[in-house]
Tab-separated table of C-alpha atoms in Angstrom:
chain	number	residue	atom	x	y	z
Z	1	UNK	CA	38.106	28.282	-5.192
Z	2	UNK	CA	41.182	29.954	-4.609
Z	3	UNK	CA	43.028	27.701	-6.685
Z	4	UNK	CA	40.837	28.427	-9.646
Z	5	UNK	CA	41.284	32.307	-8.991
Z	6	UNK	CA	45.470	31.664	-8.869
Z	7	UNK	CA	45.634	30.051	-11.813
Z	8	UNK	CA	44.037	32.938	-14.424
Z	9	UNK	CA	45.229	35.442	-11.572
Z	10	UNK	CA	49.017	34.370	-10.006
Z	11	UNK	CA	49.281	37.741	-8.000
Z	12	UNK	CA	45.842	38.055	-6.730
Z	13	UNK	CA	46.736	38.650	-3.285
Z	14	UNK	CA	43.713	37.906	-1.650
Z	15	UNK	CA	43.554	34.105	-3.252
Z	16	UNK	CA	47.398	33.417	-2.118
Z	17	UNK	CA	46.050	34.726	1.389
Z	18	UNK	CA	43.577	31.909	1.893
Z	19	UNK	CA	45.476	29.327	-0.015
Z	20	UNK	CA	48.067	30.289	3.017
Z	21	UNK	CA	45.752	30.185	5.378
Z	22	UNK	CA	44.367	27.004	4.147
Z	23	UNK	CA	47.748	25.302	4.294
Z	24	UNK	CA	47.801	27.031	8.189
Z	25	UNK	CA	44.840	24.918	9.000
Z	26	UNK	CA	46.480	21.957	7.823
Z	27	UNK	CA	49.725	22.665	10.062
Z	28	UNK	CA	51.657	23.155	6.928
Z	29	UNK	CA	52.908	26.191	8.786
Z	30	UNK	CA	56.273	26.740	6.669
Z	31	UNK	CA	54.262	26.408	3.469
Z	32	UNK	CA	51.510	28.830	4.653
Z	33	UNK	CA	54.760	31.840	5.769
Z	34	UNK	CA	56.042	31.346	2.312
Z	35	UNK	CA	52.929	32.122	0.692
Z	36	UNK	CA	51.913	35.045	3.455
Z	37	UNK	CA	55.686	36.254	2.652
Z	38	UNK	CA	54.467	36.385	-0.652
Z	39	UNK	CA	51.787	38.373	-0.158
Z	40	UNK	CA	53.613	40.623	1.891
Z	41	UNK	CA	56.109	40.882	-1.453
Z	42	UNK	CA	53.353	41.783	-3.363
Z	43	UNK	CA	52.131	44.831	-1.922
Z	44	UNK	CA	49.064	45.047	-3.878
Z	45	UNK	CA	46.695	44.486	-0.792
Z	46	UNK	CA	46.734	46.234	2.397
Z	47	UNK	CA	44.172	43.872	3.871
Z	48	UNK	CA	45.948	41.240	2.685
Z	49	UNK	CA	48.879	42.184	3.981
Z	50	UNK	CA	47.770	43.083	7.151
Z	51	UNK	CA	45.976	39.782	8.346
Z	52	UNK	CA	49.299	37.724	6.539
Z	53	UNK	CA	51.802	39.494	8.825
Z	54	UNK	CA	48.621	38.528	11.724
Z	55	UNK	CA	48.626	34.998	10.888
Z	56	UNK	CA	52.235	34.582	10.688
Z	57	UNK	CA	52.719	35.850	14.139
Z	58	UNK	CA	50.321	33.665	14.945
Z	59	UNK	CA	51.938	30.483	13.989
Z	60	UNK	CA	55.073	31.584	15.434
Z	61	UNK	CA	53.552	32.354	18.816
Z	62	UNK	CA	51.978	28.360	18.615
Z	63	UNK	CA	55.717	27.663	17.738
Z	64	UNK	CA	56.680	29.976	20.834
Z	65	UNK	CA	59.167	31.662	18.900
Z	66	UNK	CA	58.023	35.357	20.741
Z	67	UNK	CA	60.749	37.221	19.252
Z	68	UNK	CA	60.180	36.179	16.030
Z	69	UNK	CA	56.177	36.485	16.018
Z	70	UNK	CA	56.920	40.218	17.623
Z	71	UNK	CA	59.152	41.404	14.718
Z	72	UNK	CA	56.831	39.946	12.215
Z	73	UNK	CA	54.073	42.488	14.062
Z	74	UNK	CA	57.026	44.968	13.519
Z	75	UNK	CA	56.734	44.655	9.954
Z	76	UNK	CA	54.176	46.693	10.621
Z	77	UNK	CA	55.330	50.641	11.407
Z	78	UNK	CA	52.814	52.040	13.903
Z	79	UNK	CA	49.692	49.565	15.164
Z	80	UNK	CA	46.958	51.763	15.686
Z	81	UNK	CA	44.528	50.735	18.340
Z	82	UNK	CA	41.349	50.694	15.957
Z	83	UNK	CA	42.978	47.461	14.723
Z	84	UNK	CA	42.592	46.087	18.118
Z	85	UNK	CA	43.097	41.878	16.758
Z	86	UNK	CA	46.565	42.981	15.801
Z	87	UNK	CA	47.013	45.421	19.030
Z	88	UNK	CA	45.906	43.405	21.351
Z	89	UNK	CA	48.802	40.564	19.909
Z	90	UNK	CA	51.136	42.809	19.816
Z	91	UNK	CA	50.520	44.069	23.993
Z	92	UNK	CA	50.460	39.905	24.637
Z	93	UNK	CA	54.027	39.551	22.498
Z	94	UNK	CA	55.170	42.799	24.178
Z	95	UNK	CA	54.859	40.957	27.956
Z	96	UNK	CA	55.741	37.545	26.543
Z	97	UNK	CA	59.295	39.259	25.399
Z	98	UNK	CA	59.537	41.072	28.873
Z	99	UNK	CA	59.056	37.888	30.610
Z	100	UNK	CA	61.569	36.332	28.534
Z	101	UNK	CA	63.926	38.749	29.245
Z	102	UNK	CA	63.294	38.296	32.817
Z	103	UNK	CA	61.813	42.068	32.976
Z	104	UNK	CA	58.468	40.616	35.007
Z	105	UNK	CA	56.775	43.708	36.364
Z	106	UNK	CA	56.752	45.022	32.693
Z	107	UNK	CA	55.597	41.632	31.448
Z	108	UNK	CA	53.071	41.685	34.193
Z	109	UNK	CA	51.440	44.878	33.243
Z	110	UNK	CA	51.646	44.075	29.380
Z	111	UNK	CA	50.126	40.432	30.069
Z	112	UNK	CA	47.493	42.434	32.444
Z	113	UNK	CA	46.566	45.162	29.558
Z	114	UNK	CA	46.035	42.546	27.571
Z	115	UNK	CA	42.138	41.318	26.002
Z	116	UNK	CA	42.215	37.699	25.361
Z	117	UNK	CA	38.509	38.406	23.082
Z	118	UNK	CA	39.740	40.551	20.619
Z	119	UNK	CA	42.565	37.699	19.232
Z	120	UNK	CA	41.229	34.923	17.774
Z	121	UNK	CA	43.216	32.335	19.174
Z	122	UNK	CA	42.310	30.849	22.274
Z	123	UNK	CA	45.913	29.337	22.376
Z	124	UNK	CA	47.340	32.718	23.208
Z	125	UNK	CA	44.786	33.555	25.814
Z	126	UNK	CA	46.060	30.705	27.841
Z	127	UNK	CA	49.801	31.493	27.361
Z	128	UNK	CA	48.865	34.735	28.531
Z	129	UNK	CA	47.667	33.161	31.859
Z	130	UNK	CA	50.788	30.945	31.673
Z	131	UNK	CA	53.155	33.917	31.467
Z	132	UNK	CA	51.011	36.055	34.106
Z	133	UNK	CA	51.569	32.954	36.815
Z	134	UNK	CA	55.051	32.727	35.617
Z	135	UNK	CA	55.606	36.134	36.221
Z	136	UNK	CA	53.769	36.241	39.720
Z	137	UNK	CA	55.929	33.250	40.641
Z	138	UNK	CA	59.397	34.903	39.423
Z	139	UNK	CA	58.650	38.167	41.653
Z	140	UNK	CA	57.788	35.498	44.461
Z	141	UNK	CA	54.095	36.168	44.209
Z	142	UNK	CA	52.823	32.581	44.999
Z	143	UNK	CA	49.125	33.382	45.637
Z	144	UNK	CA	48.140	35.213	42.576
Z	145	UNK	CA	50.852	32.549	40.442
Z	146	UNK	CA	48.918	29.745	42.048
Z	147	UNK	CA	45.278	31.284	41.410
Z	148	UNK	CA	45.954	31.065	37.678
Z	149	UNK	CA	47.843	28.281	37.051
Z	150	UNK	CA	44.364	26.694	38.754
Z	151	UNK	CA	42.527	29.177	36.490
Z	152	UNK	CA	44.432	27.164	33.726
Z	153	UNK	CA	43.669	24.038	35.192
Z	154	UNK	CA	40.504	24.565	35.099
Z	155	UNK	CA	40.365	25.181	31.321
């Protein structure tokens, strides 16, 4: 359908967005970013916009590239809460980037803020775990770092 609607409509933002996240579902991942870039470039559609910048953050947390899937959320000014998909991914890259940067309390309490339900994928829910252990285990917290790496274990 969305190929129909690109080819009497090129710049209909909307179409481009599900072509892109068509090509997402197929793990063409570098195909989908140029085409959510592109929708980005186009400017046309805030909704659009919005869930392409989402989407690629997405794939770049599956890639774990944190940085990168935090500045693509930076392409985005101020996230209010109301928009709590994109929030809540942007509190989970906030203590994934803390944890990187071996800053675990503030990674903790990001990773702890954070609400697994409102992102819709379940991939990040478990990093978040994976991160929260790491973190517990870095600050030599063994009990609660054991209690979910068995949480993820369980899984």
């Amino acid at each position: 359908m969305s190929y129909q609607i690109l080819r009497s409509e090129p710049a209909n933002c909307e179409a481009i967005y599900l072509k892109a996240k068509a090509l997402k579902m197929q793990g063409r991942f570098e195909a989908a970013i140029e085409l959510y870039e592109h929708v980005i470039s186009l400017g046309k559609s805030e909704t659009s916009t919005i869930k392409s910048i989402y989407d690629m953050a997405l794939i770049r947390v599956a890639e774990r590239d944190f940085y990168l899937a935090y500045y693509t959320l930076d392409l985005i000014e101020s996230i209010p809460p109301e928009i709590e998909y994109l929030y809540q991914l942007k509190v989970f890259l906030d203590g994934a980037v803390h944890m990187i940067k071996k800053k675990y309390k503030p990674g903790l309490d990001s990773l702890c803020a954070f609400d697994q339900t409102k992102v819709s994928d379940p991939d990040v829910g478990r990093l978040a775990l994976s991160l929260r252990a790491f973190g517990h285990f870095n600050l030599g917290e063994i009990s609660p770092a054991l209690e979910l790496y068995n949480r993820l274990e369980a899984e």
